[in-house]
């Protein structure tokens, strides 16, 4: 049965979303049907298609009482909007249906687990959240909230665990048991990920603490995901209130990948390596799924909380997802590459090999805002290392977004200072790359308002939103010193 709150959201979507024209939107990245979008939710395989839900406020381009929006795809590139699935219409979720995940049940239905938020006013006048985990079950279009909601509550928390910060369940199945990783704020005020277990996905018991932050990587850990990949057990979390650490982690909301081994006995992840997930400006709350052909694919919110109110007024929706990315673990590090399906949408190949230059140059037909371009660089002579190499994209003389590589200190910089943001926001990010005698491979995927950079076949990724006018589509290259460059460029075409 659809509640009037959900029906109202669906009516609103149907009535107003046609006013947003395709030209205003990204071509192959997910954007909300209307209004506001944040975290990816319920990224899953269901009946042979990939489903993605999202944190959603259909009624405005600002965050407010959360619903779940819905899209699906067969190939991660061409997405179809479906009507909203969850609305805040029950006492236990009246202040929002927060993030969660999805899984197909043995009987063919799909189960969503999400965080229900209910607020109350304390005696001292302060508003307090109570967050619990809730379930809805459906057929890929309509979902019915479970009669016995909420299914995981304050009673299922370890001692000292906060009921205000208890959210974002990620569920998976292992053998005949279901597991859920859920973010919580323990007594020390930082973050931890709790592990729950169930036989039927409805009745849950606490297993233990999968991982704890101890105030080392930020505080409250949001949106966990936990999976086995290439022999390692990988935990992704999105901490709030991070302090910067070198060039690895920036301040504020970050994304952290903890690579290690899961100890079945203690139900704890033994940590071996910790790194950022994305080194750019706009990336948060990633979630993954496992494809039928065995690929671990990740998608994330391509925004950051600090700048949500900073987009230009002419953009009539808010929020986009990143391109889905294939993950792997090599040498103890997380690698990510755009899903291979993207290559089906490549137009003609523009190829330049062994272009030697110093100063600045541009190349015929190398331009555009919806493209997939790989640039490989090396020094022109063995013993003459160049100082900097730059790619300027989304350029028109006045504007440009710059990717700069400095071999001398092994850093890459992404700089969107001149990308059309009408606010004084953080626009530059530097990060370390592997030293390789001035050789580097930079793959850039652009889709109107975004740029996603993949360094050295996925050793690092860096993502940024850019709002530069679409006519700013020139690309040019600069080298301080002499370089040799190969450029392979495709327009991405969706007909
Ligand atoms: C992360 C987050 C989640 C929460 C959701 C609310 O971006 O804060 O922890 O469930 O957004 O929209």
PDB file of C-alpha atoms in Angstrom, residues 163-385:
ATOM      1  CA  UNK A 163      21.181   6.108  19.603  1.00  0.00           C
ATOM      2  CA  UNK A 164      21.557   9.478  17.857  1.00  0.00           C
ATOM      3  CA  UNK A 165      24.354   8.294  15.575  1.00  0.00           C
ATOM      4  CA  UNK A 166      23.409   4.767  14.591  1.00  0.00           C
ATOM      5  CA  UNK A 167      22.918   4.537  10.867  1.00  0.00           C
ATOM      6  CA  UNK A 168      23.536   3.417   7.297  1.00  0.00           C
ATOM      7  CA  UNK A 169      23.208  -0.413   7.365  1.00  0.00           C
ATOM      8  CA  UNK A 170      25.020  -2.280   4.582  1.00  0.00           C
ATOM      9  CA  UNK A 171      23.776  -5.857   4.266  1.00  0.00           C
ATOM     10  CA  UNK A 172      25.236  -8.892   2.504  1.00  0.00           C
ATOM     11  CA  UNK A 173      24.832 -12.636   2.519  1.00  0.00           C
ATOM     12  CA  UNK A 174      27.561 -15.140   3.317  1.00  0.00           C
ATOM     13  CA  UNK A 175      26.543 -18.779   3.013  1.00  0.00           C
ATOM     14  CA  UNK A 176      23.161 -19.080   4.687  1.00  0.00           C
ATOM     15  CA  UNK A 177      23.580 -16.055   6.952  1.00  0.00           C
ATOM     16  CA  UNK A 178      22.962 -12.360   6.455  1.00  0.00           C
ATOM     17  CA  UNK A 179      25.241  -9.702   7.890  1.00  0.00           C
ATOM     18  CA  UNK A 180      24.866  -5.961   8.377  1.00  0.00           C
ATOM     19  CA  UNK A 181      27.602  -3.394   9.014  1.00  0.00           C
ATOM     20  CA  UNK A 182      26.205  -0.277  10.712  1.00  0.00           C
ATOM     21  CA  UNK A 183      27.874   3.009  11.705  1.00  0.00           C
ATOM     22  CA  UNK A 184      27.697   4.037  15.351  1.00  0.00           C
ATOM     23  CA  UNK A 185      29.233   6.558  17.730  1.00  0.00           C
ATOM     24  CA  UNK A 186      30.684   4.697  20.713  1.00  0.00           C
ATOM     25  CA  UNK A 187      31.252   6.090  24.209  1.00  0.00           C
ATOM     26  CA  UNK A 188      34.594   7.727  23.242  1.00  0.00           C
ATOM     27  CA  UNK A 189      32.664  10.009  20.873  1.00  0.00           C
ATOM     28  CA  UNK A 190      34.403   8.759  17.735  1.00  0.00           C
ATOM     29  CA  UNK A 191      33.235   6.188  15.190  1.00  0.00           C
ATOM     30  CA  UNK A 192      32.809   2.448  15.063  1.00  0.00           C
ATOM     31  CA  UNK A 193      31.281  -0.102  12.728  1.00  0.00           C
ATOM     32  CA  UNK A 194      29.019  -2.676  14.348  1.00  0.00           C
ATOM     33  CA  UNK A 195      28.401  -6.101  12.870  1.00  0.00           C
ATOM     34  CA  UNK A 196      24.966  -7.735  13.081  1.00  0.00           C
ATOM     35  CA  UNK A 197      23.881 -11.173  11.952  1.00  0.00           C
ATOM     36  CA  UNK A 198      20.580 -12.765  10.916  1.00  0.00           C
ATOM     37  CA  UNK A 199      19.211 -16.010   9.517  1.00  0.00           C
ATOM     38  CA  UNK A 200      16.192 -14.502   7.767  1.00  0.00           C
ATOM     39  CA  UNK A 201      17.213 -10.837   7.264  1.00  0.00           C
ATOM     40  CA  UNK A 202      14.400  -9.790   9.643  1.00  0.00           C
ATOM     41  CA  UNK A 203      15.561 -10.728  13.155  1.00  0.00           C
ATOM     42  CA  UNK A 204      19.043  -9.437  13.915  1.00  0.00           C
ATOM     43  CA  UNK A 205      21.580  -9.926  16.708  1.00  0.00           C
ATOM     44  CA  UNK A 206      24.758  -8.015  17.502  1.00  0.00           C
ATOM     45  CA  UNK A 207      27.944  -9.913  16.643  1.00  0.00           C
ATOM     46  CA  UNK A 208      30.505  -7.368  17.763  1.00  0.00           C
ATOM     47  CA  UNK A 209      32.534  -4.359  16.726  1.00  0.00           C
ATOM     48  CA  UNK A 210      33.996  -4.839  13.265  1.00  0.00           C
ATOM     49  CA  UNK A 211      36.266  -1.773  13.468  1.00  0.00           C
ATOM     50  CA  UNK A 212      36.799   1.249  15.706  1.00  0.00           C
ATOM     51  CA  UNK A 213      38.051   4.705  14.912  1.00  0.00           C
ATOM     52  CA  UNK A 214      39.408   5.709  18.358  1.00  0.00           C
ATOM     53  CA  UNK A 215      39.396   9.289  17.080  1.00  0.00           C
ATOM     54  CA  UNK A 216      42.179   8.492  14.608  1.00  0.00           C
ATOM     55  CA  UNK A 217      40.386   8.900  11.283  1.00  0.00           C
ATOM     56  CA  UNK A 218      37.721  11.491  11.926  1.00  0.00           C
ATOM     57  CA  UNK A 219      34.817  10.923  14.259  1.00  0.00           C
ATOM     58  CA  UNK A 220      31.413   9.386  13.459  1.00  0.00           C
ATOM     59  CA  UNK A 221      31.954   6.879  10.615  1.00  0.00           C
ATOM     60  CA  UNK A 222      29.067   7.044   8.154  1.00  0.00           C
ATOM     61  CA  UNK A 223      28.047   4.716   5.335  1.00  0.00           C
ATOM     62  CA  UNK A 224      30.167   1.587   5.877  1.00  0.00           C
ATOM     63  CA  UNK A 225      30.679  -1.105   3.274  1.00  0.00           C
ATOM     64  CA  UNK A 226      32.552  -4.344   3.920  1.00  0.00           C
ATOM     65  CA  UNK A 227      33.558  -6.936   1.330  1.00  0.00           C
ATOM     66  CA  UNK A 228      36.214  -9.419   0.351  1.00  0.00           C
ATOM     67  CA  UNK A 229      38.320  -8.437  -2.638  1.00  0.00           C
ATOM     68  CA  UNK A 230      41.422 -10.092  -4.076  1.00  0.00           C
ATOM     69  CA  UNK A 231      42.065 -11.993  -0.851  1.00  0.00           C
ATOM     70  CA  UNK A 232      41.677  -8.982   1.445  1.00  0.00           C
ATOM     71  CA  UNK A 233      38.780  -7.831   3.621  1.00  0.00           C
ATOM     72  CA  UNK A 234      38.048  -4.236   2.748  1.00  0.00           C
ATOM     73  CA  UNK A 235      36.102  -1.744   4.843  1.00  0.00           C
ATOM     74  CA  UNK A 236      34.998   1.579   3.338  1.00  0.00           C
ATOM     75  CA  UNK A 237      33.810   4.321   5.694  1.00  0.00           C
ATOM     76  CA  UNK A 238      32.980   8.007   5.357  1.00  0.00           C
ATOM     77  CA  UNK A 239      34.143   9.783   8.525  1.00  0.00           C
ATOM     78  CA  UNK A 240      32.911  13.161   9.666  1.00  0.00           C
ATOM     79  CA  UNK A 241      35.184  15.813  11.202  1.00  0.00           C
ATOM     80  CA  UNK A 242      38.497  14.499   9.899  1.00  0.00           C
ATOM     81  CA  UNK A 243      41.758  16.243  10.578  1.00  0.00           C
ATOM     82  CA  UNK A 244      44.055  16.453   7.582  1.00  0.00           C
ATOM     83  CA  UNK A 245      46.939  13.952   7.450  1.00  0.00           C
ATOM     84  CA  UNK A 246      49.693  14.900   4.976  1.00  0.00           C
ATOM     85  CA  UNK A 247      48.335  14.803   1.446  1.00  0.00           C
ATOM     86  CA  UNK A 248      46.433  11.581   2.177  1.00  0.00           C
ATOM     87  CA  UNK A 249      43.388  12.880   4.051  1.00  0.00           C
ATOM     88  CA  UNK A 250      41.825  16.320   3.882  1.00  0.00           C
ATOM     89  CA  UNK A 251      39.790  17.989   6.639  1.00  0.00           C
ATOM     90  CA  UNK A 252      36.043  17.550   7.048  1.00  0.00           C
ATOM     91  CA  UNK A 253      34.046  14.680   5.563  1.00  0.00           C
ATOM     92  CA  UNK A 254      36.422  12.164   4.012  1.00  0.00           C
ATOM     93  CA  UNK A 255      36.380   8.659   2.623  1.00  0.00           C
ATOM     94  CA  UNK A 256      38.659   6.041   4.110  1.00  0.00           C
ATOM     95  CA  UNK A 257      39.511   2.558   2.875  1.00  0.00           C
ATOM     96  CA  UNK A 258      40.759   0.144   5.546  1.00  0.00           C
ATOM     97  CA  UNK A 259      42.348  -2.959   4.056  1.00  0.00           C
ATOM     98  CA  UNK A 260      42.956  -5.981   6.251  1.00  0.00           C
ATOM     99  CA  UNK A 261      41.859  -9.437   7.302  1.00  0.00           C
ATOM    100  CA  UNK A 262      38.605 -10.368   8.978  1.00  0.00           C
ATOM    101  CA  UNK A 263      39.042 -12.478  12.092  1.00  0.00           C
ATOM    102  CA  UNK A 264      36.036 -14.793  12.306  1.00  0.00           C
ATOM    103  CA  UNK A 265      36.644 -15.469  16.018  1.00  0.00           C
ATOM    104  CA  UNK A 266      36.723 -11.886  17.281  1.00  0.00           C
ATOM    105  CA  UNK A 267      34.473 -10.595  14.460  1.00  0.00           C
ATOM    106  CA  UNK A 268      37.040  -7.864  14.017  1.00  0.00           C
ATOM    107  CA  UNK A 269      38.918  -6.575  11.017  1.00  0.00           C
ATOM    108  CA  UNK A 270      42.681  -6.698  11.568  1.00  0.00           C
ATOM    109  CA  UNK A 271      43.930  -3.592   9.836  1.00  0.00           C
ATOM    110  CA  UNK A 272      46.889  -3.658   7.475  1.00  0.00           C
ATOM    111  CA  UNK A 273      46.666  -0.522   5.391  1.00  0.00           C
ATOM    112  CA  UNK A 274      44.635   2.695   5.437  1.00  0.00           C
ATOM    113  CA  UNK A 275      44.220   5.076   2.510  1.00  0.00           C
ATOM    114  CA  UNK A 276      41.874   7.662   1.043  1.00  0.00           C
ATOM    115  CA  UNK A 277      39.382   6.364  -1.509  1.00  0.00           C
ATOM    116  CA  UNK A 278      39.322   9.434  -3.781  1.00  0.00           C
ATOM    117  CA  UNK A 279      41.813  12.313  -3.685  1.00  0.00           C
ATOM    118  CA  UNK A 280      39.675  14.981  -5.332  1.00  0.00           C
ATOM    119  CA  UNK A 281      37.069  17.443  -4.103  1.00  0.00           C
ATOM    120  CA  UNK A 282      33.693  15.758  -4.546  1.00  0.00           C
ATOM    121  CA  UNK A 283      33.355  12.192  -3.384  1.00  0.00           C
ATOM    122  CA  UNK A 284      31.454  10.784  -0.398  1.00  0.00           C
ATOM    123  CA  UNK A 285      29.516   7.816   0.961  1.00  0.00           C
ATOM    124  CA  UNK A 286      30.620   5.179  -1.592  1.00  0.00           C
ATOM    125  CA  UNK A 287      28.699   1.915  -1.812  1.00  0.00           C
ATOM    126  CA  UNK A 288      29.524  -1.256  -3.751  1.00  0.00           C
ATOM    127  CA  UNK A 289      27.872  -4.267  -5.344  1.00  0.00           C
ATOM    128  CA  UNK A 290      29.133  -7.540  -6.753  1.00  0.00           C
ATOM    129  CA  UNK A 291      28.204  -8.108 -10.405  1.00  0.00           C
ATOM    130  CA  UNK A 292      27.181 -11.577 -11.644  1.00  0.00           C
ATOM    131  CA  UNK A 293      30.544 -11.778 -13.465  1.00  0.00           C
ATOM    132  CA  UNK A 294      32.420 -11.197 -10.193  1.00  0.00           C
ATOM    133  CA  UNK A 295      33.350  -7.514 -10.351  1.00  0.00           C
ATOM    134  CA  UNK A 296      33.206  -5.336  -7.220  1.00  0.00           C
ATOM    135  CA  UNK A 297      31.730  -2.050  -8.482  1.00  0.00           C
ATOM    136  CA  UNK A 298      31.599   1.147  -6.419  1.00  0.00           C
ATOM    137  CA  UNK A 299      29.486   4.275  -6.832  1.00  0.00           C
ATOM    138  CA  UNK A 300      29.605   7.411  -4.657  1.00  0.00           C
ATOM    139  CA  UNK A 301      27.926  10.745  -4.179  1.00  0.00           C
ATOM    140  CA  UNK A 302      29.878  13.144  -6.409  1.00  0.00           C
ATOM    141  CA  UNK A 303      29.595  16.106  -4.035  1.00  0.00           C
ATOM    142  CA  UNK A 304      30.837  17.076  -0.618  1.00  0.00           C
ATOM    143  CA  UNK A 305      28.905  18.369   2.352  1.00  0.00           C
ATOM    144  CA  UNK A 306      30.971  21.588   2.681  1.00  0.00           C
ATOM    145  CA  UNK A 307      29.879  22.945  -0.692  1.00  0.00           C
ATOM    146  CA  UNK A 308      26.313  21.721  -1.072  1.00  0.00           C
ATOM    147  CA  UNK A 309      24.899  25.213  -1.123  1.00  0.00           C
ATOM    148  CA  UNK A 310      27.466  26.564  -3.549  1.00  0.00           C
ATOM    149  CA  UNK A 311      26.278  25.525  -6.972  1.00  0.00           C
ATOM    150  CA  UNK A 312      25.178  28.183  -9.448  1.00  0.00           C
ATOM    151  CA  UNK A 313      21.454  28.985  -9.437  1.00  0.00           C
ATOM    152  CA  UNK A 314      20.841  27.891 -13.009  1.00  0.00           C
ATOM    153  CA  UNK A 315      21.355  24.205 -12.086  1.00  0.00           C
ATOM    154  CA  UNK A 316      17.791  23.129 -11.267  1.00  0.00           C
ATOM    155  CA  UNK A 317      18.510  19.898  -9.412  1.00  0.00           C
ATOM    156  CA  UNK A 318      21.182  19.087  -6.860  1.00  0.00           C
ATOM    157  CA  UNK A 319      23.556  16.153  -6.773  1.00  0.00           C
ATOM    158  CA  UNK A 320      25.141  13.586  -9.052  1.00  0.00           C
ATOM    159  CA  UNK A 321      26.678  10.170  -8.538  1.00  0.00           C
ATOM    160  CA  UNK A 322      30.162   9.250  -9.718  1.00  0.00           C
ATOM    161  CA  UNK A 323      30.696   6.899 -12.572  1.00  0.00           C
ATOM    162  CA  UNK A 324      30.520   3.317 -11.259  1.00  0.00           C
ATOM    163  CA  UNK A 325      34.106   2.093 -10.777  1.00  0.00           C
ATOM    164  CA  UNK A 326      35.585  -1.400 -10.805  1.00  0.00           C
ATOM    165  CA  UNK A 327      37.683  -2.053  -7.722  1.00  0.00           C
ATOM    166  CA  UNK A 328      40.676  -4.267  -7.128  1.00  0.00           C
ATOM    167  CA  UNK A 329      43.329  -4.615  -4.414  1.00  0.00           C
ATOM    168  CA  UNK A 330      46.942  -4.852  -5.517  1.00  0.00           C
ATOM    169  CA  UNK A 331      50.018  -4.572  -3.315  1.00  0.00           C
ATOM    170  CA  UNK A 332      47.832  -3.706  -0.360  1.00  0.00           C
ATOM    171  CA  UNK A 333      46.208  -0.754  -2.132  1.00  0.00           C
ATOM    172  CA  UNK A 334      42.783  -0.063  -3.573  1.00  0.00           C
ATOM    173  CA  UNK A 335      42.660   0.467  -7.349  1.00  0.00           C
ATOM    174  CA  UNK A 336      39.696   1.853  -9.247  1.00  0.00           C
ATOM    175  CA  UNK A 337      38.861   2.136 -12.918  1.00  0.00           C
ATOM    176  CA  UNK A 338      35.703   3.288 -14.713  1.00  0.00           C
ATOM    177  CA  UNK A 339      33.392   0.336 -15.423  1.00  0.00           C
ATOM    178  CA  UNK A 340      34.402  -1.300 -18.683  1.00  0.00           C
ATOM    179  CA  UNK A 341      30.881  -0.739 -20.075  1.00  0.00           C
ATOM    180  CA  UNK A 342      31.836   2.921 -20.617  1.00  0.00           C
ATOM    181  CA  UNK A 343      33.983   1.897 -23.559  1.00  0.00           C
ATOM    182  CA  UNK A 344      30.878   0.868 -25.541  1.00  0.00           C
ATOM    183  CA  UNK A 345      29.906   4.535 -25.662  1.00  0.00           C
ATOM    184  CA  UNK A 346      33.156   5.769 -27.162  1.00  0.00           C
ATOM    185  CA  UNK A 347      32.932   7.540 -30.514  1.00  0.00           C
ATOM    186  CA  UNK A 348      35.805   7.845 -33.001  1.00  0.00           C
ATOM    187  CA  UNK A 349      39.290   7.507 -31.672  1.00  0.00           C
ATOM    188  CA  UNK A 350      41.516  10.586 -31.870  1.00  0.00           C
ATOM    189  CA  UNK A 351      45.088   9.394 -31.393  1.00  0.00           C
ATOM    190  CA  UNK A 352      48.367  11.311 -31.168  1.00  0.00           C
ATOM    191  CA  UNK A 353      51.601   9.465 -30.462  1.00  0.00           C
ATOM    192  CA  UNK A 354      55.033  10.775 -29.487  1.00  0.00           C
ATOM    193  CA  UNK A 355      54.121  14.461 -29.481  1.00  0.00           C
ATOM    194  CA  UNK A 356      57.239  16.209 -28.250  1.00  0.00           C
ATOM    195  CA  UNK A 357      56.856  19.739 -26.937  1.00  0.00           C
ATOM    196  CA  UNK A 358      57.753  22.291 -24.311  1.00  0.00           C
ATOM    197  CA  UNK A 359      55.735  25.423 -23.534  1.00  0.00           C
ATOM    198  CA  UNK A 360      52.113  24.965 -24.531  1.00  0.00           C
ATOM    199  CA  UNK A 361      50.242  23.151 -27.252  1.00  0.00           C
ATOM    200  CA  UNK A 362      46.818  21.995 -28.303  1.00  0.00           C
ATOM    201  CA  UNK A 363      45.858  19.181 -30.666  1.00  0.00           C
ATOM    202  CA  UNK A 364      43.257  19.058 -33.447  1.00  0.00           C
ATOM    203  CA  UNK A 365      39.932  17.539 -32.328  1.00  0.00           C
ATOM    204  CA  UNK A 366      41.089  17.227 -28.734  1.00  0.00           C
ATOM    205  CA  UNK A 367      38.306  19.161 -27.005  1.00  0.00           C
ATOM    206  CA  UNK A 368      34.884  18.591 -25.457  1.00  0.00           C
ATOM    207  CA  UNK A 369      33.016  18.218 -22.173  1.00  0.00           C
ATOM    208  CA  UNK A 370      31.692  14.661 -22.502  1.00  0.00           C
ATOM    209  CA  UNK A 371      34.730  12.553 -23.138  1.00  0.00           C
ATOM    210  CA  UNK A 372      37.160   9.841 -22.158  1.00  0.00           C
ATOM    211  CA  UNK A 373      40.794  10.857 -22.695  1.00  0.00           C
ATOM    212  CA  UNK A 374      44.043   9.176 -21.711  1.00  0.00           C
ATOM    213  CA  UNK A 375      47.278  11.154 -21.706  1.00  0.00           C
ATOM    214  CA  UNK A 376      50.666   9.489 -21.199  1.00  0.00           C
ATOM    215  CA  UNK A 377      53.728  11.566 -20.494  1.00  0.00           C
ATOM    216  CA  UNK A 378      57.454  10.922 -20.343  1.00  0.00           C
ATOM    217  CA  UNK A 379      60.566  13.116 -20.324  1.00  0.00           C
ATOM    218  CA  UNK A 380      61.929  13.912 -23.794  1.00  0.00           C
ATOM    219  CA  UNK A 381      65.442  12.889 -22.713  1.00  0.00           C
ATOM    220  CA  UNK A 382      66.632  10.388 -20.108  1.00  0.00           C
ATOM    221  CA  UNK A 383      68.585  12.863 -18.010  1.00  0.00           C
ATOM    222  CA  UNK A 384      66.417  15.959 -18.460  1.00  0.00           C
ATOM    223  CA  UNK A 385      63.431  15.743 -16.144  1.00  0.00           C
TER     224      UNK A 385
END
